[in-house]
mmCIF file of C-alpha atoms and ligand atoms in Angstrom:
data_model
loop_
_atom_site.group_PDB
_atom_site.id
_atom_site.type_symbol
_atom_site.label_atom_id
_atom_site.label_comp_id
_atom_site.label_asym_id
_atom_site.label_seq_id
_atom_site.Cartn_x
_atom_site.Cartn_y
_atom_site.Cartn_z
ATOM 1 C CA MET A 1 28.142 81.529 8.693
ATOM 2 C CA THR A 2 30.511 80.182 6.121
ATOM 3 C CA THR A 3 34.181 80.899 6.456
ATOM 4 C CA SER A 4 36.790 80.491 3.787
ATOM 5 C CA ALA A 5 38.044 77.403 5.622
ATOM 6 C CA ASN A 6 34.856 75.432 5.140
ATOM 7 C CA ARG A 7 33.893 76.749 1.726
ATOM 8 C CA ARG A 8 33.446 74.063 -0.845
ATOM 9 C CA ARG A 9 35.384 75.197 -3.847
ATOM 10 C CA ILE A 10 34.404 72.871 -6.607
ATOM 11 C CA ASP A 11 35.364 72.292 -10.220
ATOM 12 C CA VAL A 12 38.346 74.601 -10.200
ATOM 13 C CA PRO A 13 41.906 73.486 -9.446
ATOM 14 C CA PRO A 14 43.639 74.732 -6.313
ATOM 15 C CA SER A 15 46.176 76.676 -8.375
ATOM 16 C CA VAL A 16 43.615 79.310 -9.309
ATOM 17 C CA PRO A 17 44.687 82.693 -7.927
ATOM 18 C CA ALA A 18 42.410 84.722 -5.671
ATOM 19 C CA ASP A 19 42.223 87.544 -8.193
ATOM 20 C CA ALA A 20 40.882 85.380 -11.028
ATOM 21 C CA ARG A 21 37.222 86.021 -11.827
ATOM 22 C CA ALA A 22 36.892 83.658 -14.792
ATOM 23 C CA VAL A 23 39.096 80.719 -15.635
ATOM 24 C CA LEU A 24 39.734 78.851 -18.863
ATOM 25 C CA ARG A 25 41.209 75.420 -18.275
ATOM 26 C CA ILE A 26 42.961 74.019 -21.307
ATOM 27 C CA ASP A 27 43.532 70.290 -21.097
ATOM 28 C CA LEU A 28 46.753 69.575 -22.958
ATOM 29 C CA THR A 29 46.427 65.841 -22.297
ATOM 30 C CA ALA A 30 43.118 65.849 -24.178
ATOM 31 C CA LEU A 31 44.652 68.025 -26.897
ATOM 32 C CA ARG A 32 47.530 65.585 -27.377
ATOM 33 C CA ALA A 33 45.107 62.639 -27.414
ATOM 34 C CA ASN A 34 43.008 64.374 -30.071
ATOM 35 C CA TRP A 35 46.026 64.993 -32.259
ATOM 36 C CA ALA A 36 47.167 61.382 -31.759
ATOM 37 C CA LEU A 37 43.707 60.151 -32.834
ATOM 38 C CA LEU A 38 43.836 62.299 -35.977
ATOM 39 C CA ASN A 39 47.359 61.090 -36.640
ATOM 40 C CA LYS A 40 46.099 57.509 -36.403
ATOM 41 C CA HIS A 41 43.122 58.274 -38.650
ATOM 42 C CA SER A 42 45.339 59.756 -41.323
ATOM 43 C CA GLY A 43 47.182 56.466 -41.768
ATOM 44 C CA THR A 44 50.539 56.891 -43.468
ATOM 45 C CA ALA A 45 49.949 60.580 -44.169
ATOM 46 C CA GLU A 46 51.745 63.075 -41.952
ATOM 47 C CA CYS A 47 49.498 64.863 -39.461
ATOM 48 C CA ALA A 48 50.206 68.587 -39.164
ATOM 49 C CA GLY A 49 48.735 71.028 -36.653
ATOM 50 C CA VAL A 50 46.868 74.199 -37.561
ATOM 51 C CA ILE A 51 47.619 76.798 -34.892
ATOM 52 C CA LYS A 52 46.422 79.979 -36.592
ATOM 53 C CA ALA A 53 44.606 82.709 -34.651
ATOM 54 C CA ASP A 54 46.595 82.022 -31.485
ATOM 55 C CA ALA A 55 45.859 78.288 -31.814
ATOM 56 C CA TYR A 56 42.132 78.908 -32.159
ATOM 57 C CA GLY A 57 42.257 81.255 -29.199
ATOM 58 C CA LEU A 58 43.895 78.783 -26.825
ATOM 59 C CA GLY A 59 47.467 80.116 -26.851
ATOM 60 C CA LEU A 60 49.873 79.452 -29.692
ATOM 61 C CA GLU A 61 52.986 78.734 -27.633
ATOM 62 C CA PRO A 62 51.683 76.148 -25.131
ATOM 63 C CA ILE A 63 49.623 74.450 -27.834
ATOM 64 C CA ALA A 64 52.543 74.250 -30.268
ATOM 65 C CA ARG A 65 54.759 72.860 -27.489
ATOM 66 C CA ALA A 66 52.226 70.195 -26.578
ATOM 67 C CA LEU A 67 51.720 69.156 -30.201
ATOM 68 C CA THR A 68 55.454 69.013 -30.750
ATOM 69 C CA GLU A 69 55.799 66.690 -27.770
ATOM 70 C CA GLU A 70 53.182 64.438 -29.338
ATOM 71 C CA GLY A 71 55.189 64.271 -32.556
ATOM 72 C CA CYS A 72 53.776 67.073 -34.700
ATOM 73 C CA ARG A 73 56.449 68.497 -37.028
ATOM 74 C CA THR A 74 54.513 70.718 -39.406
ATOM 75 C CA PHE A 75 52.416 73.736 -38.459
ATOM 76 C CA PHE A 76 50.100 76.095 -40.281
ATOM 77 C CA VAL A 77 49.454 79.648 -39.103
ATOM 78 C CA ALA A 78 47.608 82.503 -40.786
ATOM 79 C CA THR A 79 49.982 85.410 -40.333
ATOM 80 C CA LEU A 80 53.677 86.236 -40.356
ATOM 81 C CA GLU A 81 53.432 87.372 -36.749
ATOM 82 C CA GLU A 82 52.015 83.998 -35.749
ATOM 83 C CA GLY A 83 54.748 82.366 -37.790
ATOM 84 C CA ARG A 84 57.471 84.197 -35.881
ATOM 85 C CA ARG A 85 55.908 83.187 -32.579
ATOM 86 C CA ALA A 86 55.695 79.571 -33.667
ATOM 87 C CA ARG A 87 59.298 79.674 -34.875
ATOM 88 C CA SER A 88 60.608 81.029 -31.574
ATOM 89 C CA ILE A 89 59.421 77.960 -29.706
ATOM 90 C CA GLN A 90 59.762 75.503 -32.538
ATOM 91 C CA PRO A 91 63.162 75.797 -34.222
ATOM 92 C CA GLY A 92 62.973 72.546 -36.180
ATOM 93 C CA ALA A 93 59.417 72.587 -37.535
ATOM 94 C CA ALA A 94 58.089 73.336 -40.996
ATOM 95 C CA ILE A 95 55.851 76.395 -40.568
ATOM 96 C CA TYR A 96 53.480 77.476 -43.333
ATOM 97 C CA ILE A 97 51.877 80.915 -43.588
ATOM 98 C CA LEU A 98 48.334 80.573 -44.946
ATOM 99 C CA ASP A 99 48.144 84.292 -45.833
ATOM 100 C CA GLY A 100 50.596 83.477 -48.578
ATOM 101 C CA LEU A 101 53.265 85.942 -49.677
ATOM 102 C CA LEU A 102 52.605 89.582 -48.828
ATOM 103 C CA PRO A 103 54.030 92.008 -51.423
ATOM 104 C CA ASP A 104 57.659 92.996 -50.764
ATOM 105 C CA ALA A 105 57.752 90.898 -47.588
ATOM 106 C CA GLU A 106 59.912 88.025 -48.872
ATOM 107 C CA ALA A 107 62.700 88.661 -46.371
ATOM 108 C CA HIS A 108 60.245 88.364 -43.480
ATOM 109 C CA TYR A 109 59.609 84.756 -44.453
ATOM 110 C CA ALA A 110 63.179 83.818 -45.279
ATOM 111 C CA GLY A 111 64.533 85.445 -42.124
ATOM 112 C CA PHE A 112 62.519 83.128 -39.893
ATOM 113 C CA ASP A 113 62.515 80.098 -42.157
ATOM 114 C CA LEU A 114 58.770 80.492 -42.734
ATOM 115 C CA ARG A 115 57.090 79.004 -45.784
ATOM 116 C CA PRO A 116 54.515 81.041 -47.686
ATOM 117 C CA VAL A 117 51.504 79.179 -49.054
ATOM 118 C CA LEU A 118 51.736 80.661 -52.553
ATOM 119 C CA SER A 119 48.161 81.060 -53.721
ATOM 120 C CA SER A 120 48.310 83.193 -56.861
ATOM 121 C CA GLU A 121 50.511 83.572 -59.890
ATOM 122 C CA PRO A 122 52.043 86.887 -58.715
ATOM 123 C CA GLU A 123 52.953 85.332 -55.354
ATOM 124 C CA LEU A 124 54.567 82.384 -57.051
ATOM 125 C CA ARG A 125 56.532 84.568 -59.467
ATOM 126 C CA ASP A 126 57.679 86.882 -56.665
ATOM 127 C CA TRP A 127 58.908 83.964 -54.538
ATOM 128 C CA ALA A 128 60.692 82.378 -57.507
ATOM 129 C CA ALA A 129 62.342 85.702 -58.348
ATOM 130 C CA TYR A 130 63.415 86.245 -54.748
ATOM 131 C CA CYS A 131 64.910 82.754 -54.530
ATOM 132 C CA THR A 132 66.736 83.261 -57.822
ATOM 133 C CA LYS A 133 68.150 86.564 -56.571
ATOM 134 C CA LEU A 134 69.297 84.933 -53.338
ATOM 135 C CA GLY A 135 70.521 81.825 -55.094
ATOM 136 C CA ARG A 136 68.660 79.777 -52.472
ATOM 137 C CA HIS A 137 66.094 77.062 -52.983
ATOM 138 C CA LEU A 138 63.672 78.240 -50.293
ATOM 139 C CA PRO A 139 60.641 76.071 -49.483
ATOM 140 C CA ALA A 140 57.038 77.098 -50.056
ATOM 141 C CA ALA A 141 53.653 75.479 -50.556
ATOM 142 C CA VAL A 142 51.615 76.030 -53.692
ATOM 143 C CA GLN A 143 47.861 76.245 -53.182
ATOM 144 C CA ILE A 144 45.421 75.371 -55.947
ATOM 145 C CA ASP A 145 41.809 76.539 -55.932
ATOM 146 C CA THR A 146 39.583 73.524 -56.485
ATOM 147 C CA GLY A 147 36.255 75.270 -56.111
ATOM 148 C CA MET A 148 36.203 77.343 -52.968
ATOM 149 C CA ASN A 149 37.103 80.575 -54.761
ATOM 150 C CA ARG A 150 38.878 82.066 -51.816
ATOM 151 C CA LEU A 151 42.626 81.567 -52.128
ATOM 152 C CA GLY A 152 44.588 79.474 -54.566
ATOM 153 C CA LEU A 153 45.731 79.287 -58.183
ATOM 154 C CA ARG A 154 42.920 79.046 -60.703
ATOM 155 C CA ALA A 155 43.012 76.432 -63.440
ATOM 156 C CA THR A 156 44.132 79.023 -66.013
ATOM 157 C CA GLU A 157 46.963 80.137 -63.736
ATOM 158 C CA VAL A 158 48.046 76.533 -63.239
ATOM 159 C CA ASP A 159 48.216 76.095 -67.017
ATOM 160 C CA ARG A 160 50.311 79.237 -67.454
ATOM 161 C CA ILE A 161 52.859 78.477 -64.751
ATOM 162 C CA ALA A 162 53.013 74.811 -65.717
ATOM 163 C CA ALA A 163 54.355 75.994 -69.061
ATOM 164 C CA GLU A 164 57.311 77.621 -67.279
ATOM 165 C CA PRO A 165 59.257 74.823 -65.579
ATOM 166 C CA GLU A 166 62.091 77.235 -64.698
ATOM 167 C CA LEU A 167 59.742 78.835 -62.145
ATOM 168 C CA PHE A 168 59.706 75.580 -60.226
ATOM 169 C CA ARG A 169 63.445 75.172 -60.426
ATOM 170 C CA ALA A 170 63.901 78.461 -58.576
ATOM 171 C CA PHE A 171 62.326 77.380 -55.286
ATOM 172 C CA HIS A 172 61.496 74.210 -53.394
ATOM 173 C CA MET A 173 57.836 73.268 -53.793
ATOM 174 C CA ALA A 174 57.588 71.421 -50.486
ATOM 175 C CA LEU A 175 53.819 70.954 -50.652
ATOM 176 C CA VAL A 176 50.979 71.282 -53.135
ATOM 177 C CA MET A 177 47.670 71.848 -51.405
ATOM 178 C CA SER A 178 44.031 72.817 -51.686
ATOM 179 C CA HIS A 179 41.206 73.362 -49.217
ATOM 180 C CA LEU A 180 37.787 71.690 -48.944
ATOM 181 C CA ALA A 181 34.665 73.839 -48.727
ATOM 182 C CA CYS A 182 32.263 71.191 -47.366
ATOM 183 C CA ALA A 183 34.397 68.667 -45.496
ATOM 184 C CA ASP A 184 32.066 68.866 -42.495
ATOM 185 C CA GLU A 185 29.312 67.274 -44.618
ATOM 186 C CA GLN A 186 30.429 63.743 -45.355
ATOM 187 C CA GLY A 187 27.785 63.146 -48.029
ATOM 188 C CA ASN A 188 28.389 66.365 -49.926
ATOM 189 C CA PRO A 189 29.376 65.646 -53.559
ATOM 190 C CA MET A 190 31.594 68.732 -53.572
ATOM 191 C CA ASN A 191 34.200 66.781 -51.573
ATOM 192 C CA ASP A 192 34.837 64.293 -54.350
ATOM 193 C CA ALA A 193 34.550 66.996 -56.996
ATOM 194 C CA GLN A 194 37.289 69.007 -55.284
ATOM 195 C CA ARG A 195 39.451 65.922 -54.833
ATOM 196 C CA LEU A 196 39.244 65.081 -58.542
ATOM 197 C CA GLN A 197 39.952 68.665 -59.539
ATOM 198 C CA PHE A 198 42.943 68.657 -57.166
ATOM 199 C CA ASP A 199 44.295 65.549 -58.902
ATOM 200 C CA ARG A 200 43.725 67.009 -62.377
ATOM 201 C CA LEU A 201 45.453 70.287 -61.614
ATOM 202 C CA ARG A 202 48.372 69.074 -59.535
ATOM 203 C CA ALA A 203 49.217 66.533 -62.262
ATOM 204 C CA LYS A 204 50.207 69.506 -64.432
ATOM 205 C CA LEU A 205 52.800 70.686 -61.915
ATOM 206 C CA PRO A 206 56.065 69.087 -60.827
ATOM 207 C CA THR A 207 55.515 66.300 -58.302
ATOM 208 C CA ALA A 208 55.360 67.383 -54.674
ATOM 209 C CA PRO A 209 53.867 66.038 -51.433
ATOM 210 C CA ALA A 210 50.145 66.820 -51.500
ATOM 211 C CA SER A 211 47.612 67.986 -48.887
ATOM 212 C CA LEU A 212 43.867 68.503 -49.187
ATOM 213 C CA SER A 213 42.207 67.886 -45.837
ATOM 214 C CA ASN A 214 41.367 69.892 -42.778
ATOM 215 C CA SER A 215 39.786 68.124 -39.751
ATOM 216 C CA GLY A 216 36.626 67.181 -41.614
ATOM 217 C CA GLY A 217 38.598 65.884 -44.594
ATOM 218 C CA THR A 218 40.704 63.713 -42.312
ATOM 219 C CA PHE A 219 37.495 61.829 -41.473
ATOM 220 C CA LEU A 220 36.525 61.418 -45.151
ATOM 221 C CA GLY A 221 38.840 58.450 -45.551
ATOM 222 C CA ALA A 222 42.112 57.491 -47.195
ATOM 223 C CA PRO A 223 41.522 59.084 -50.641
ATOM 224 C CA PHE A 224 41.482 62.464 -48.902
ATOM 225 C CA HIS A 225 44.656 62.004 -46.882
ATOM 226 C CA TYR A 226 47.375 62.320 -49.535
ATOM 227 C CA ASP A 227 50.743 62.997 -47.878
ATOM 228 C CA LEU A 228 49.695 65.398 -45.148
ATOM 229 C CA VAL A 229 46.489 66.364 -43.335
ATOM 230 C CA ARG A 230 45.912 69.759 -41.717
ATOM 231 C CA PRO A 231 43.472 69.447 -38.816
ATOM 232 C CA GLY A 232 42.629 72.402 -36.603
ATOM 233 C CA ILE A 233 39.235 72.365 -34.905
ATOM 234 C CA ALA A 234 39.231 68.645 -34.087
ATOM 235 C CA VAL A 235 42.559 68.980 -32.258
ATOM 236 C CA TYR A 236 40.829 71.515 -30.001
ATOM 237 C CA GLY A 237 37.891 69.195 -29.366
ATOM 238 C CA GLY A 238 35.398 70.871 -31.719
ATOM 239 C CA ARG A 239 33.103 69.045 -34.075
ATOM 240 C CA ALA A 240 34.681 68.381 -37.467
ATOM 241 C CA PHE A 241 31.652 66.873 -39.204
ATOM 242 C CA GLU A 242 27.874 66.836 -38.895
ATOM 243 C CA GLY A 243 25.504 63.974 -38.364
ATOM 244 C CA ALA A 244 27.476 61.742 -35.984
ATOM 245 C CA PRO A 245 28.779 62.059 -32.436
ATOM 246 C CA ASN A 246 31.969 64.083 -32.103
ATOM 247 C CA PRO A 247 34.763 61.598 -31.321
ATOM 248 C CA MET A 248 37.151 64.233 -29.969
ATOM 249 C CA ALA A 249 37.807 64.860 -26.279
ATOM 250 C CA PRO A 250 36.795 68.270 -24.923
ATOM 251 C CA VAL A 251 39.847 70.478 -24.383
ATOM 252 C CA VAL A 252 38.388 73.624 -22.847
ATOM 253 C CA ARG A 253 36.445 74.359 -19.688
ATOM 254 C CA LEU A 254 35.283 77.839 -18.878
ATOM 255 C CA SER A 255 34.231 78.726 -15.343
ATOM 256 C CA ALA A 256 33.373 81.957 -13.592
ATOM 257 C CA ARG A 257 33.020 83.023 -10.003
ATOM 258 C CA ILE A 258 29.785 83.931 -8.348
ATOM 259 C CA LEU A 259 30.000 87.627 -7.462
ATOM 260 C CA GLN A 260 26.599 88.004 -5.808
ATOM 261 C CA LEU A 261 23.445 86.109 -4.977
ATOM 262 C CA ARG A 262 19.950 87.466 -4.541
ATOM 263 C CA ASP A 263 16.420 86.260 -4.032
ATOM 264 C CA VAL A 264 13.968 87.378 -6.677
ATOM 265 C CA ALA A 265 10.215 87.330 -6.164
ATOM 266 C CA VAL A 266 7.663 86.068 -8.677
ATOM 267 C CA GLY A 267 7.240 88.672 -11.429
ATOM 268 C CA GLU A 268 10.581 90.407 -10.866
ATOM 269 C CA ALA A 269 12.862 90.789 -13.890
ATOM 270 C CA VAL A 270 16.568 90.051 -14.349
ATOM 271 C CA GLY A 271 19.054 91.820 -16.600
ATOM 272 C CA TYR A 272 18.981 94.168 -19.604
ATOM 273 C CA GLY A 273 15.695 94.369 -21.420
ATOM 274 C CA ALA A 274 14.006 92.600 -18.505
ATOM 275 C CA THR A 275 13.713 89.554 -20.772
ATOM 276 C CA PHE A 276 13.504 87.102 -17.865
ATOM 277 C CA LYS A 277 10.778 87.307 -15.257
ATOM 278 C CA ALA A 278 10.724 84.926 -12.315
ATOM 279 C CA THR A 279 7.776 82.545 -12.342
ATOM 280 C CA ARG A 280 8.683 81.130 -8.951
ATOM 281 C CA PRO A 281 10.593 82.557 -6.006
ATOM 282 C CA SER A 282 14.116 82.310 -7.400
ATOM 283 C CA ARG A 283 17.697 82.607 -6.306
ATOM 284 C CA ILE A 284 19.849 84.301 -8.907
ATOM 285 C CA ALA A 285 23.641 84.234 -9.021
ATOM 286 C CA THR A 286 25.533 86.875 -10.955
ATOM 287 C CA ILE A 287 28.773 85.425 -12.288
ATOM 288 C CA ALA A 288 31.924 87.105 -13.568
ATOM 289 C CA CYS A 289 31.879 86.283 -17.243
ATOM 290 C CA GLY A 290 30.213 88.011 -20.174
ATOM 291 C CA TYR A 291 30.510 88.545 -23.875
ATOM 292 C CA ALA A 292 33.737 90.483 -23.384
ATOM 293 C CA ASP A 293 35.164 87.231 -22.035
ATOM 294 C CA GLY A 294 33.913 85.317 -25.055
ATOM 295 C CA PHE A 295 30.596 84.025 -23.748
ATOM 296 C CA LEU A 296 28.450 84.938 -26.726
ATOM 297 C CA ARG A 297 25.561 87.327 -26.187
ATOM 298 C CA ALA A 298 23.476 85.082 -28.436
ATOM 299 C CA LEU A 299 23.473 82.645 -25.501
ATOM 300 C CA SER A 300 21.168 84.933 -23.527
ATOM 301 C CA GLY A 301 18.080 83.390 -21.995
ATOM 302 C CA SER A 302 14.584 84.822 -22.423
ATOM 303 C CA ALA A 303 11.100 83.693 -21.541
ATOM 304 C CA ALA A 304 10.699 82.104 -24.985
ATOM 305 C CA HIS A 305 14.212 80.659 -25.252
ATOM 306 C CA PRO A 306 15.834 79.514 -22.036
ATOM 307 C CA GLY A 307 19.616 79.945 -22.010
ATOM 308 C CA PRO A 308 22.107 77.102 -21.796
ATOM 309 C CA ALA A 309 22.865 75.576 -18.425
ATOM 310 C CA GLY A 310 26.000 76.210 -16.475
ATOM 311 C CA TYR A 311 26.959 73.755 -13.767
ATOM 312 C CA ILE A 312 27.787 74.007 -10.108
ATOM 313 C CA GLY A 313 29.077 70.533 -9.371
ATOM 314 C CA GLU A 314 26.382 68.238 -10.682
ATOM 315 C CA TYR A 315 23.662 70.889 -10.524
ATOM 316 C CA PRO A 316 22.574 72.568 -13.761
ATOM 317 C CA VAL A 317 22.063 76.322 -13.450
ATOM 318 C CA PRO A 318 20.304 77.852 -16.477
ATOM 319 C CA VAL A 319 21.422 81.190 -17.846
ATOM 320 C CA VAL A 320 18.558 83.606 -17.332
ATOM 321 C CA GLY A 321 18.261 87.072 -18.841
ATOM 322 C CA ARG A 322 20.705 88.692 -21.237
ATOM 323 C CA VAL A 323 24.396 88.000 -21.270
ATOM 324 C CA SER A 324 26.019 91.369 -20.668
ATOM 325 C CA MET A 325 29.563 92.533 -21.281
ATOM 326 C CA ASP A 326 31.041 91.354 -17.999
ATOM 327 C CA LEU A 327 28.282 89.347 -16.343
ATOM 328 C CA ILE A 328 25.903 86.446 -16.697
ATOM 329 C CA THR A 329 22.960 85.701 -14.423
ATOM 330 C CA VAL A 330 22.108 82.086 -13.647
ATOM 331 C CA ASP A 331 19.234 80.507 -11.762
ATOM 332 C CA VAL A 332 20.627 78.635 -8.747
ATOM 333 C CA THR A 333 17.293 78.072 -6.984
ATOM 334 C CA ASP A 334 17.716 74.290 -7.082
ATOM 335 C CA VAL A 335 21.317 74.232 -5.897
ATOM 336 C CA PRO A 336 22.043 73.420 -2.230
ATOM 337 C CA MET A 337 23.051 76.538 -0.307
ATOM 338 C CA PRO A 338 26.702 75.835 0.473
ATOM 339 C CA LEU A 339 27.436 75.305 -3.232
ATOM 340 C CA ALA A 340 25.720 78.431 -4.500
ATOM 341 C CA GLU A 341 27.658 81.027 -2.598
ATOM 342 C CA ARG A 342 29.776 84.058 -3.271
ATOM 343 C CA GLY A 343 33.211 83.148 -4.648
ATOM 344 C CA ASN A 344 32.237 79.692 -5.805
ATOM 345 C CA TRP A 345 32.512 78.638 -9.428
ATOM 346 C CA VAL A 346 30.025 77.994 -12.189
ATOM 347 C CA GLU A 347 31.202 76.020 -15.190
ATOM 348 C CA VAL A 348 29.633 77.523 -18.309
ATOM 349 C CA MET A 349 31.441 75.397 -20.893
ATOM 350 C CA GLY A 350 33.146 72.039 -20.526
ATOM 351 C CA GLY A 351 32.427 68.359 -20.774
ATOM 352 C CA ARG A 352 28.710 68.580 -19.957
ATOM 353 C CA VAL A 353 27.731 71.662 -21.876
ATOM 354 C CA THR A 354 30.206 71.478 -24.703
ATOM 355 C CA LEU A 355 31.617 73.962 -27.143
ATOM 356 C CA ASP A 356 29.387 72.415 -29.827
ATOM 357 C CA ASP A 357 26.255 72.624 -27.631
ATOM 358 C CA LEU A 358 26.837 76.313 -27.023
ATOM 359 C CA THR A 359 27.590 77.220 -30.611
ATOM 360 C CA ASP A 360 24.598 75.262 -31.935
ATOM 361 C CA ARG A 361 22.408 77.339 -29.664
ATOM 362 C CA ALA A 362 24.108 80.562 -30.626
ATOM 363 C CA GLY A 363 23.844 79.806 -34.335
ATOM 364 C CA THR A 364 27.587 79.833 -34.889
ATOM 365 C CA ILE A 365 30.461 77.356 -34.980
ATOM 366 C CA GLY A 366 32.996 76.173 -32.413
ATOM 367 C CA TYR A 367 35.771 77.923 -34.305
ATOM 368 C CA GLU A 368 34.216 81.317 -33.654
ATOM 369 C CA LEU A 369 33.586 80.807 -29.968
ATOM 370 C CA LEU A 370 37.141 79.548 -29.376
ATOM 371 C CA ALA A 371 38.694 82.368 -31.380
ATOM 372 C CA ARG A 372 36.716 84.910 -29.357
ATOM 373 C CA LEU A 373 37.749 83.667 -25.932
ATOM 374 C CA SER A 374 39.188 86.729 -24.329
ATOM 375 C CA LYS A 375 42.695 87.258 -23.016
ATOM 376 C CA ARG A 376 41.057 88.674 -19.919
ATOM 377 C CA VAL A 377 40.095 85.157 -18.810
ATOM 378 C CA HIS A 378 42.728 83.590 -16.574
ATOM 379 C CA ARG A 379 44.186 80.546 -18.298
ATOM 380 C CA ILE A 380 45.339 77.321 -16.733
ATOM 381 C CA TYR A 381 47.143 74.749 -18.840
ATOM 382 C CA GLU A 382 46.587 71.284 -17.462
ATOM 383 C CA GLY A 383 48.646 68.240 -18.318
ATOM 384 C CA GLN A 384 51.735 70.201 -19.222
ATOM 385 C CA THR A 385 54.762 67.931 -19.248
ATOM 386 C CA PRO A 386 57.939 69.105 -17.470
ATOM 387 C CA MET A 387 59.635 69.272 -20.896
ATOM 388 C CA GLY A 388 56.919 71.619 -22.065
ATOM 389 C CA GLY A 389 57.828 74.069 -19.313
ATOM 390 C CA SER A 390 55.352 76.426 -17.744
ATOM 391 C CA SER A 391 53.710 79.442 -19.204
HETATM 392 C C1 PLP B 401 41.962 76.696 -40.952
HETATM 393 C C2 PLP B 401 42.467 75.809 -42.018
HETATM 394 C C3 PLP B 401 42.629 74.435 -41.777
HETATM 395 C C4 PLP B 401 42.128 73.759 -40.529
HETATM 396 O O1 PLP B 401 40.738 73.628 -40.641
HETATM 397 P P1 PLP B 401 39.846 72.883 -39.534
HETATM 398 O O2 PLP B 401 38.498 72.867 -40.145
HETATM 399 O O3 PLP B 401 39.922 73.720 -38.313
HETATM 400 O O4 PLP B 401 40.425 71.541 -39.326
HETATM 401 C C5 PLP B 401 43.234 73.675 -42.763
HETATM 402 N N1 PLP B 401 43.637 74.239 -43.938
HETATM 403 C C6 PLP B 401 43.456 75.547 -44.204
HETATM 404 C C7 PLP B 401 43.895 76.090 -45.505
HETATM 405 C C8 PLP B 401 42.863 76.377 -43.264
HETATM 406 O O5 PLP B 401 42.663 77.670 -43.528
#
C-alpha cells in the first residue's frame, strides 16, 4: 500500500495545489536568458519583445514584467485590448499595436499612449488628421509591404504619401518597419529581396528608426537588424529557423496527473476509434490533459504512427490511442510501479520532448501550440524576481 506520505511526486514543484490536474511551468529565467541572447545577437540594434496573443499563450503580464526586468523597453501586441493590458503593467514602455489603426478608434490609442502600426494610406491619413486636430505629435509606426502582401503600405501608396510631407509633420513617425515572409529559411532569396525593397521604399519617406526582423530575421545577421528587432517565438524557446539546432532554452513544461491505471491484455484496444491495440500485456495510464488543454489531437498515437513520448522521471511513456478532449492515454508498462501511480505526474512537453518536437509531429508550428495552451491548465511561473511580484 502506498500512502501519500511515501508517494514519490516527481517533476512537479511542491507549490502545485492539490486541485491542479495539469500544470504548465513557465521558466522566466530561461525566458530572460533567451531575450538576453537575442539582444546580444542584435548588436547595437534595440531588442523589443513581441507579446501578442497573451504573450504567445504564456501570460502577457508576467512575461512583460520579466522582459522589462531584463531591459526590454519596446513591446508589440496585436490588439488594443492587449495594448491596454501591457500598458497597465508597463507605464514607461513604447507599445505598438500590430492591428494598426481601427476606424474611428484613435482615442483608444491616444488614451493609453499606444502606438498604431499604420499599415495603409487611410490609416496614415486618419492618424495624421487626428494628431492635427489634437495639436499633438503622437507617435506611430509606419509599416511598408515588401512582398508579404498581408499588411503594409504598397509601393504606390508610399509614392503618394511621400509627395505629401505635411502628413509626416502631423505625427511622430517613431518607427518604419516591414515584416519578413521567409525569415525561418536562412537561404531563401526572398529575405534579401525584402531587405532591398525595404531600403528602396523607406528612402522615400522621412528618416525614422527602422525595423525589419522577427526572431528568424534576428539570426540573419547585421544587415537585417537595422535599429530594432522584434523577436517573439525565440524568446519563448521556439525554433526561429530551420536546418540548425535551436539555440534557445526551453521555457515551457507541460505535465498532467495520472487519473487512473489499468492493465490491458494483448488485443485489447485503447481510446476513441480503437486505434491502438495492445501487442503485449500493457499497463495504461490515463492522464488529465487533452486537446482542450492544448495538447493537439494530431499528436494521437495509432498502430501505424506511435504518439510522442511523455516522461515519468527518466522513463519515456508513449502516447497510445487518440488524444481526447480532456484525456491522454500513455503506455507505462516499462515504468517501475511506485512512479506510475494515481496522482503522479507525466511530463508531456518540456526539455526532453520539446515544443518543436511535438509540433513537427503534429504538422504545425510552435507558435500554434503555444497560442492554444488553455487557460484551464494551472500555471506556475518559475524564476520570478521579487520585483516582478507574484501573479
Ligand atoms: C508576430 C510578429 C513578430 C514576431 O515574430 P516571431 O516569428 O515570433 O519572432 C514580429 N513582427 C511582426 C509584424 C509580427 O506580426
